[in-house]
Amino acid sequence: MQVASVSSQDSGPRTSLQVPADFAWPNGARLALSIVVNVEEGAEMNILDGDSRPEPVDELGAVPRRAVRVHGNESNYRYGIDAGARRVFRLLGERGLPATATAAALALERAPEVVARLLAGGHETAAHGYRWVYQYRMDEAQERDFIRRARDSITATVGVAPAGWLSRLLHTDNTRRILAEEGFTYHMDDYSGDLPFWELVECADGQPRPILVMPYALDSNDMKMWTAPSLTPADWARYAIDSFDWLLDEASTEGVRMMSFGLHLRIVGRPGRAGALGRVLDHVSNRDDVWVATRRDIAAAWAAAVPAPQP
């Protein structure tokens, strides 16, 4: 079999991957598109949950550093889990598009109506922490407990153990190893390329284990409509569509590609932004050369064509 070599660089040890030259995604698609819906609302920092300060990610622009409640910000998160979720999952459902929900486990515990939408739509649930807090501040024992609590909670809530993990912003030198030891299939905290790749991690028992790294994307994320300098919904939609078109064109001549497209219920679920999402989804739907799939399914297709390396 002829193969093309794909190498990856990171702070940890990696394998050099061999991708079959004739590899295509299911049904001959050249581009795999992963729509990621971040479900964080209800699991953010709040002094009612014992945090020392309120949630710092605040569209209001008022972020106190002392232990007070920010009722307006809390209500913005509530909007996401209610009206925002209804809009986002309706837009996906109308087009028959599957998504991967990267969910903070506590958010799902507190929002059974969102769980019902995930199950009804056939969406995947990956783990985004037990709560939406910073795990990079944890020692190894704390981080392992955090990962286990997230895994076990999501398993109980949706009935399927999460295969993937996305941290809040930063992860530790231990994260990928702990995930491999705790049974996760893939890790999303990477922005280094447009294809998955395997990494061998040295586990506590002395045996290396493979874990699939599935790069995510920040540039096409709907947070760009929120963080300064922000994009208008029209500019954001244009950027997302341009990214999609470029990768699809590249995939048709240079080999398969994967695109990640990140959404947040409290951001793109607002009325003035939902239309932009609809335009993007219309553009990527019903194309023979594109496979819109969950990250779990993309990981399985990749593993079938590019087997995990053996120690």
mmCIF file of C-alpha atoms in Angstrom:
data_model
loop_
_atom_site.group_PDB
_atom_site.id
_atom_site.type_symbol
_atom_site.label_atom_id
_atom_site.label_comp_id
_atom_site.label_asym_id
_atom_site.label_seq_id
_atom_site.Cartn_x
_atom_site.Cartn_y
_atom_site.Cartn_z
ATOM 1 C CA MET A 1 0.000 0.000 0.000
ATOM 2 C CA GLN A 2 1.280 3.464 -0.808
ATOM 3 C CA VAL A 3 1.226 5.821 2.132
ATOM 4 C CA ALA A 4 1.819 9.489 2.783
ATOM 5 C CA SER A 5 3.656 10.452 5.958
ATOM 6 C CA VAL A 6 2.063 12.924 8.353
ATOM 7 C CA SER A 7 4.165 14.081 11.290
ATOM 8 C CA SER A 8 3.045 16.103 14.297
ATOM 9 C CA GLN A 9 4.822 18.256 16.874
ATOM 10 C CA ASP A 10 3.849 18.882 20.482
ATOM 11 C CA SER A 11 5.407 19.202 23.901
ATOM 12 C CA GLY A 12 4.981 15.456 24.433
ATOM 13 C CA PRO A 13 6.121 12.357 22.525
ATOM 14 C CA ARG A 14 4.300 11.635 19.288
ATOM 15 C CA THR A 15 4.180 9.079 16.581
ATOM 16 C CA SER A 16 4.829 9.729 12.911
ATOM 17 C CA LEU A 17 1.626 8.653 11.205
ATOM 18 C CA GLN A 18 1.143 6.862 7.932
ATOM 19 C CA VAL A 19 -2.058 7.809 6.095
ATOM 20 C CA PRO A 20 -3.071 5.612 3.151
ATOM 21 C CA ALA A 21 -2.755 7.639 -0.035
ATOM 22 C CA ASP A 22 -6.192 6.471 -1.192
ATOM 23 C CA PHE A 23 -7.889 7.149 2.146
ATOM 24 C CA ALA A 24 -11.306 8.808 2.014
ATOM 25 C CA TRP A 25 -13.939 9.401 4.641
ATOM 26 C CA PRO A 26 -17.135 7.296 4.459
ATOM 27 C CA ASN A 27 -19.011 7.498 1.149
ATOM 28 C CA GLY A 28 -15.889 8.855 -0.516
ATOM 29 C CA ALA A 29 -16.077 12.243 1.215
ATOM 30 C CA ARG A 30 -12.938 14.366 1.140
ATOM 31 C CA LEU A 31 -13.754 16.562 4.132
ATOM 32 C CA ALA A 32 -15.009 15.456 7.542
ATOM 33 C CA LEU A 33 -16.850 18.249 9.344
ATOM 34 C CA SER A 34 -17.217 18.149 13.128
ATOM 35 C CA ILE A 35 -19.798 20.516 14.604
ATOM 36 C CA VAL A 36 -19.023 21.009 18.299
ATOM 37 C CA VAL A 37 -21.647 22.432 20.644
ATOM 38 C CA ASN A 38 -20.144 23.496 23.962
ATOM 39 C CA VAL A 39 -22.599 22.971 26.832
ATOM 40 C CA GLU A 40 -21.179 24.888 29.805
ATOM 41 C CA GLU A 41 -24.122 26.841 31.190
ATOM 42 C CA GLY A 42 -24.930 25.945 34.768
ATOM 43 C CA ALA A 43 -21.443 24.585 35.462
ATOM 44 C CA GLU A 44 -19.567 27.900 35.363
ATOM 45 C CA MET A 45 -17.938 29.510 38.414
ATOM 46 C CA ASN A 46 -20.426 30.741 40.991
ATOM 47 C CA ILE A 47 -20.029 31.476 44.679
ATOM 48 C CA LEU A 48 -23.186 29.422 45.257
ATOM 49 C CA ASP A 49 -21.128 26.392 44.202
ATOM 50 C CA GLY A 50 -18.314 27.243 46.596
ATOM 51 C CA ASP A 51 -16.114 29.216 44.194
ATOM 52 C CA SER A 52 -14.061 32.117 45.505
ATOM 53 C CA ARG A 53 -15.253 34.440 42.737
ATOM 54 C CA PRO A 54 -17.901 34.619 40.010
ATOM 55 C CA GLU A 55 -17.475 33.452 36.439
ATOM 56 C CA PRO A 56 -14.944 35.689 34.621
ATOM 57 C CA VAL A 57 -16.283 35.000 31.103
ATOM 58 C CA ASP A 58 -18.901 37.697 30.993
ATOM 59 C CA GLU A 59 -20.473 39.402 27.976
ATOM 60 C CA LEU A 60 -21.626 42.187 30.291
ATOM 61 C CA GLY A 61 -18.083 43.452 30.713
ATOM 62 C CA ALA A 62 -18.396 43.556 34.525
ATOM 63 C CA VAL A 63 -16.226 40.948 36.217
ATOM 64 C CA PRO A 64 -15.670 41.558 39.928
ATOM 65 C CA ARG A 65 -12.746 39.802 41.584
ATOM 66 C CA ARG A 66 -14.424 39.331 44.928
ATOM 67 C CA ALA A 67 -17.001 36.848 46.175
ATOM 68 C CA VAL A 68 -20.219 38.357 44.878
ATOM 69 C CA ARG A 69 -22.910 37.055 42.598
ATOM 70 C CA VAL A 70 -23.256 38.577 39.146
ATOM 71 C CA HIS A 71 -26.938 37.995 38.600
ATOM 72 C CA GLY A 72 -26.936 39.440 35.089
ATOM 73 C CA ASN A 73 -24.210 37.061 33.926
ATOM 74 C CA GLU A 74 -25.987 34.122 35.540
ATOM 75 C CA SER A 75 -29.124 35.040 33.593
ATOM 76 C CA ASN A 76 -27.129 35.178 30.352
ATOM 77 C CA TYR A 77 -25.971 31.606 30.957
ATOM 78 C CA ARG A 78 -29.557 30.632 31.741
ATOM 79 C CA TYR A 79 -30.606 32.085 28.380
ATOM 80 C CA GLY A 80 -28.129 29.777 26.672
ATOM 81 C CA ILE A 81 -29.383 26.622 28.326
ATOM 82 C CA ASP A 82 -33.011 27.540 27.577
ATOM 83 C CA ALA A 83 -33.698 29.626 24.461
ATOM 84 C CA GLY A 84 -30.213 29.216 22.991
ATOM 85 C CA ALA A 85 -30.322 25.435 23.209
ATOM 86 C CA ARG A 86 -33.764 25.316 21.593
ATOM 87 C CA ARG A 87 -32.529 27.343 18.623
ATOM 88 C CA VAL A 88 -29.202 25.609 18.104
ATOM 89 C CA PHE A 89 -30.591 22.088 18.258
ATOM 90 C CA ARG A 90 -33.579 23.055 16.102
ATOM 91 C CA LEU A 91 -31.245 24.384 13.395
ATOM 92 C CA LEU A 92 -29.220 21.176 13.506
ATOM 93 C CA GLY A 93 -32.291 18.967 13.559
ATOM 94 C CA GLU A 94 -33.954 20.680 10.601
ATOM 95 C CA ARG A 95 -30.909 19.820 8.488
ATOM 96 C CA GLY A 96 -30.343 16.373 9.976
ATOM 97 C CA LEU A 97 -26.818 17.288 11.119
ATOM 98 C CA PRO A 98 -25.160 15.399 13.983
ATOM 99 C CA ALA A 99 -23.001 17.261 16.472
ATOM 100 C CA THR A 100 -20.664 16.512 19.327
ATOM 101 C CA ALA A 101 -21.682 18.242 22.541
ATOM 102 C CA THR A 102 -18.635 18.965 24.663
ATOM 103 C CA ALA A 103 -20.474 19.136 27.947
ATOM 104 C CA ALA A 104 -19.529 20.071 31.461
ATOM 105 C CA ALA A 105 -21.127 17.175 33.305
ATOM 106 C CA LEU A 106 -22.803 19.328 35.958
ATOM 107 C CA ALA A 107 -24.463 21.399 33.237
ATOM 108 C CA LEU A 108 -26.207 18.269 31.967
ATOM 109 C CA GLU A 109 -27.148 17.163 35.469
ATOM 110 C CA ARG A 110 -28.945 20.480 35.859
ATOM 111 C CA ALA A 111 -30.513 20.598 32.381
ATOM 112 C CA PRO A 112 -32.450 17.390 31.604
ATOM 113 C CA GLU A 113 -34.159 19.176 28.719
ATOM 114 C CA VAL A 114 -30.785 19.558 26.981
ATOM 115 C CA VAL A 115 -30.039 15.878 27.589
ATOM 116 C CA ALA A 116 -33.354 15.054 25.916
ATOM 117 C CA ARG A 117 -32.370 17.151 22.882
ATOM 118 C CA LEU A 118 -29.006 15.431 22.630
ATOM 119 C CA LEU A 119 -30.572 11.986 22.755
ATOM 120 C CA ALA A 120 -33.409 12.830 20.366
ATOM 121 C CA GLY A 121 -30.977 14.251 17.808
ATOM 122 C CA GLY A 122 -28.535 11.343 17.958
ATOM 123 C CA HIS A 123 -25.735 13.664 19.025
ATOM 124 C CA GLU A 124 -22.549 12.565 20.756
ATOM 125 C CA THR A 125 -21.676 13.788 24.249
ATOM 126 C CA ALA A 126 -17.988 14.316 25.003
ATOM 127 C CA ALA A 127 -16.610 15.535 28.329
ATOM 128 C CA HIS A 128 -15.739 19.186 28.983
ATOM 129 C CA GLY A 129 -14.897 18.686 32.647
ATOM 130 C CA TYR A 130 -17.160 17.917 35.570
ATOM 131 C CA ARG A 131 -17.605 21.655 35.968
ATOM 132 C CA TRP A 132 -16.552 24.397 33.582
ATOM 133 C CA VAL A 133 -13.469 25.343 35.591
ATOM 134 C CA TYR A 134 -9.714 25.413 35.051
ATOM 135 C CA GLN A 135 -8.197 21.967 35.517
ATOM 136 C CA TYR A 136 -4.644 23.155 34.840
ATOM 137 C CA ARG A 137 -4.523 24.345 38.459
ATOM 138 C CA MET A 138 -5.075 20.797 39.755
ATOM 139 C CA ASP A 139 -2.452 18.314 40.900
ATOM 140 C CA GLU A 140 -2.540 14.844 39.368
ATOM 141 C CA ALA A 141 -4.827 13.289 41.973
ATOM 142 C CA GLN A 142 -7.287 16.173 41.738
ATOM 143 C CA GLU A 143 -7.274 16.085 37.949
ATOM 144 C CA ARG A 144 -7.853 12.337 37.844
ATOM 145 C CA ASP A 145 -10.801 12.689 40.189
ATOM 146 C CA PHE A 146 -12.134 15.568 38.053
ATOM 147 C CA ILE A 147 -11.902 13.459 34.895
ATOM 148 C CA ARG A 148 -13.488 10.433 36.539
ATOM 149 C CA ARG A 149 -16.357 12.488 37.963
ATOM 150 C CA ALA A 150 -17.059 13.955 34.540
ATOM 151 C CA ARG A 151 -16.933 10.556 32.844
ATOM 152 C CA ASP A 152 -19.152 8.855 35.416
ATOM 153 C CA SER A 153 -21.687 11.695 35.541
ATOM 154 C CA ILE A 154 -22.074 11.875 31.751
ATOM 155 C CA THR A 155 -22.364 8.088 31.569
ATOM 156 C CA ALA A 156 -25.198 8.182 34.089
ATOM 157 C CA THR A 157 -26.909 11.165 32.457
ATOM 158 C CA VAL A 158 -26.853 10.191 28.770
ATOM 159 C CA GLY A 159 -26.363 6.434 29.081
ATOM 160 C CA VAL A 160 -23.071 6.290 27.145
ATOM 161 C CA ALA A 161 -19.564 6.897 28.440
ATOM 162 C CA PRO A 162 -17.853 9.884 26.803
ATOM 163 C CA ALA A 163 -15.128 8.954 24.324
ATOM 164 C CA GLY A 164 -13.554 12.405 24.094
ATOM 165 C CA TRP A 165 -12.312 15.228 26.294
ATOM 166 C CA LEU A 166 -11.966 19.002 25.905
ATOM 167 C CA SER A 167 -10.444 21.042 28.731
ATOM 168 C CA ARG A 168 -11.324 24.594 29.629
ATOM 169 C CA LEU A 169 -8.533 26.522 27.881
ATOM 170 C CA LEU A 170 -5.519 24.680 29.302
ATOM 171 C CA HIS A 171 -4.562 21.162 30.272
ATOM 172 C CA THR A 172 -1.653 19.729 32.238
ATOM 173 C CA ASP A 173 1.295 17.502 31.385
ATOM 174 C CA ASN A 174 -0.721 14.670 32.958
ATOM 175 C CA THR A 175 -4.033 15.152 31.146
ATOM 176 C CA ARG A 176 -3.466 13.016 28.071
ATOM 177 C CA ARG A 177 -1.973 10.166 30.093
ATOM 178 C CA ILE A 178 -4.851 10.219 32.590
ATOM 179 C CA LEU A 179 -7.378 10.188 29.760
ATOM 180 C CA ALA A 180 -5.713 7.140 28.206
ATOM 181 C CA GLU A 181 -5.619 5.371 31.566
ATOM 182 C CA GLU A 182 -9.283 6.183 32.250
ATOM 183 C CA GLY A 183 -10.556 4.780 28.953
ATOM 184 C CA PHE A 184 -10.975 7.842 26.746
ATOM 185 C CA THR A 185 -10.516 7.409 23.004
ATOM 186 C CA TYR A 186 -9.616 10.936 21.921
ATOM 187 C CA HIS A 187 -8.391 14.298 23.205
ATOM 188 C CA MET A 188 -9.349 17.667 21.667
ATOM 189 C CA ASP A 189 -6.910 20.110 23.303
ATOM 190 C CA ASP A 190 -4.823 20.657 20.198
ATOM 191 C CA TYR A 191 -4.827 23.205 17.377
ATOM 192 C CA SER A 192 -1.877 21.955 15.341
ATOM 193 C CA GLY A 193 -3.453 20.676 12.145
ATOM 194 C CA ASP A 194 -6.404 19.572 10.055
ATOM 195 C CA LEU A 195 -6.231 15.811 10.652
ATOM 196 C CA PRO A 196 -6.294 13.514 13.674
ATOM 197 C CA PHE A 197 -3.078 11.842 14.833
ATOM 198 C CA TRP A 198 -2.071 9.209 17.353
ATOM 199 C CA GLU A 199 0.086 9.851 20.361
ATOM 200 C CA LEU A 200 1.662 7.202 22.579
ATOM 201 C CA VAL A 201 1.599 8.142 26.242
ATOM 202 C CA GLU A 202 3.617 6.421 28.949
ATOM 203 C CA CYS A 203 1.099 5.217 31.518
ATOM 204 C CA ALA A 204 1.507 4.599 35.228
ATOM 205 C CA ASP A 205 1.864 0.840 34.744
ATOM 206 C CA GLY A 206 4.874 1.431 32.496
ATOM 207 C CA GLN A 207 2.980 0.454 29.345
ATOM 208 C CA PRO A 208 2.571 3.040 26.569
ATOM 209 C CA ARG A 209 -0.997 3.486 25.370
ATOM 210 C CA PRO A 210 -2.229 5.253 22.229
ATOM 211 C CA ILE A 211 -4.731 8.075 22.342
ATOM 212 C CA LEU A 212 -6.116 9.835 19.290
ATOM 213 C CA VAL A 213 -5.608 13.593 19.202
ATOM 214 C CA MET A 214 -8.393 15.291 17.246
ATOM 215 C CA PRO A 215 -7.439 18.921 16.647
ATOM 216 C CA TYR A 216 -10.008 21.600 17.410
ATOM 217 C CA ALA A 217 -10.191 25.158 15.989
ATOM 218 C CA LEU A 218 -10.396 28.550 17.637
ATOM 219 C CA ASP A 219 -10.500 30.827 14.600
ATOM 220 C CA SER A 220 -13.917 29.666 13.353
ATOM 221 C CA ASN A 221 -15.394 29.442 16.868
ATOM 222 C CA ASP A 222 -18.461 31.555 17.600
ATOM 223 C CA MET A 223 -16.561 33.123 20.508
ATOM 224 C CA LYS A 224 -15.181 35.438 17.812
ATOM 225 C CA MET A 225 -18.556 37.210 17.912
ATOM 226 C CA TRP A 226 -18.063 37.884 21.620
ATOM 227 C CA THR A 227 -14.406 38.533 22.330
ATOM 228 C CA ALA A 228 -12.872 41.888 21.393
ATOM 229 C CA PRO A 229 -12.207 42.745 18.655
ATOM 230 C CA SER A 230 -15.372 40.925 17.732
ATOM 231 C CA LEU A 231 -16.790 39.868 14.377
ATOM 232 C CA THR A 232 -20.317 40.731 13.329
ATOM 233 C CA PRO A 233 -22.539 37.687 12.750
ATOM 234 C CA ALA A 234 -22.256 38.277 8.998
ATOM 235 C CA ASP A 235 -18.457 38.455 9.164
ATOM 236 C CA TRP A 236 -18.291 35.366 11.337
ATOM 237 C CA ALA A 237 -20.504 33.398 8.946
ATOM 238 C CA ARG A 238 -18.382 34.521 6.004
ATOM 239 C CA TYR A 239 -15.201 33.463 7.792
ATOM 240 C CA ALA A 240 -16.637 30.055 8.688
ATOM 241 C CA ILE A 241 -17.820 29.489 5.116
ATOM 242 C CA ASP A 242 -14.483 30.642 3.688
ATOM 243 C CA SER A 243 -12.649 28.219 6.007
ATOM 244 C CA PHE A 244 -14.927 25.384 4.927
ATOM 245 C CA ASP A 245 -14.534 26.179 1.217
ATOM 246 C CA TRP A 246 -10.752 26.404 1.476
ATOM 247 C CA LEU A 247 -10.402 23.093 3.288
ATOM 248 C CA LEU A 248 -12.770 21.380 0.866
ATOM 249 C CA ASP A 249 -10.822 22.671 -2.133
ATOM 250 C CA GLU A 250 -7.559 21.616 -0.513
ATOM 251 C CA ALA A 251 -8.954 18.188 0.291
ATOM 252 C CA SER A 252 -9.913 17.623 -3.329
ATOM 253 C CA THR A 253 -6.305 18.079 -4.502
ATOM 254 C CA GLU A 254 -3.994 17.396 -1.555
ATOM 255 C CA GLY A 255 -5.721 14.697 0.496
ATOM 256 C CA VAL A 256 -8.495 14.429 3.056
ATOM 257 C CA ARG A 257 -9.052 17.075 5.676
ATOM 258 C CA MET A 258 -11.062 17.534 8.868
ATOM 259 C CA MET A 259 -12.729 20.764 9.977
ATOM 260 C CA SER A 260 -13.894 21.663 13.481
ATOM 261 C CA PHE A 261 -16.617 24.207 14.002
ATOM 262 C CA GLY A 262 -17.262 25.325 17.612
ATOM 263 C CA LEU A 263 -20.518 26.779 18.962
ATOM 264 C CA HIS A 264 -21.846 27.962 22.334
ATOM 265 C CA LEU A 265 -25.513 27.973 23.306
ATOM 266 C CA ARG A 266 -25.396 31.415 24.967
ATOM 267 C CA ILE A 267 -23.553 32.982 22.024
ATOM 268 C CA VAL A 268 -24.804 31.717 18.680
ATOM 269 C CA GLY A 269 -28.181 30.888 20.241
ATOM 270 C CA ARG A 270 -29.053 34.592 20.440
ATOM 271 C CA PRO A 271 -31.602 35.786 17.833
ATOM 272 C CA GLY A 272 -29.208 38.089 15.997
ATOM 273 C CA ARG A 273 -26.606 35.348 15.633
ATOM 274 C CA ALA A 274 -28.770 32.275 15.003
ATOM 275 C CA GLY A 275 -29.464 33.360 11.439
ATOM 276 C CA ALA A 276 -25.732 33.417 10.728
ATOM 277 C CA LEU A 277 -25.486 29.857 12.022
ATOM 278 C CA GLY A 278 -28.363 28.833 9.778
ATOM 279 C CA ARG A 279 -26.579 30.236 6.734
ATOM 280 C CA VAL A 280 -23.405 28.351 7.593
ATOM 281 C CA LEU A 281 -25.287 25.091 8.144
ATOM 282 C CA ASP A 282 -27.128 25.497 4.849
ATOM 283 C CA HIS A 283 -23.800 25.935 3.076
ATOM 284 C CA VAL A 284 -22.267 22.734 4.488
ATOM 285 C CA SER A 285 -25.345 20.502 4.222
ATOM 286 C CA ASN A 286 -26.233 17.868 1.637
ATOM 287 C CA ARG A 287 -22.876 17.623 -0.110
ATOM 288 C CA ASP A 288 -21.521 14.352 -1.463
ATOM 289 C CA ASP A 289 -17.919 15.386 -0.829
ATOM 290 C CA VAL A 290 -18.470 16.277 2.837
ATOM 291 C CA TRP A 291 -19.125 13.962 5.763
ATOM 292 C CA VAL A 292 -20.739 15.759 8.711
ATOM 293 C CA ALA A 293 -20.211 13.448 11.645
ATOM 294 C CA THR A 294 -19.664 13.222 15.378
ATOM 295 C CA ARG A 295 -16.111 13.185 16.621
ATOM 296 C CA ARG A 296 -16.642 9.653 17.906
ATOM 297 C CA ASP A 297 -17.517 8.487 14.388
ATOM 298 C CA ILE A 298 -14.639 10.438 12.834
ATOM 299 C CA ALA A 299 -12.269 8.851 15.346
ATOM 300 C CA ALA A 300 -13.571 5.380 14.482
ATOM 301 C CA ALA A 301 -13.149 5.975 10.741
ATOM 302 C CA TRP A 302 -9.617 7.247 11.259
ATOM 303 C CA ALA A 303 -8.667 4.321 13.497
ATOM 304 C CA ALA A 304 -9.966 1.847 10.909
ATOM 305 C CA ALA A 305 -7.722 3.339 8.209
ATOM 306 C CA VAL A 306 -4.790 4.393 10.387
ATOM 307 C CA PRO A 307 -4.466 1.808 13.173
ATOM 308 C CA ALA A 308 -3.160 2.899 16.526
ATOM 309 C CA PRO A 309 0.606 2.443 16.845
ATOM 310 C CA GLN A 310 1.827 -0.435 18.931
ATOM 311 C CA PRO A 311 4.356 0.165 21.733
#
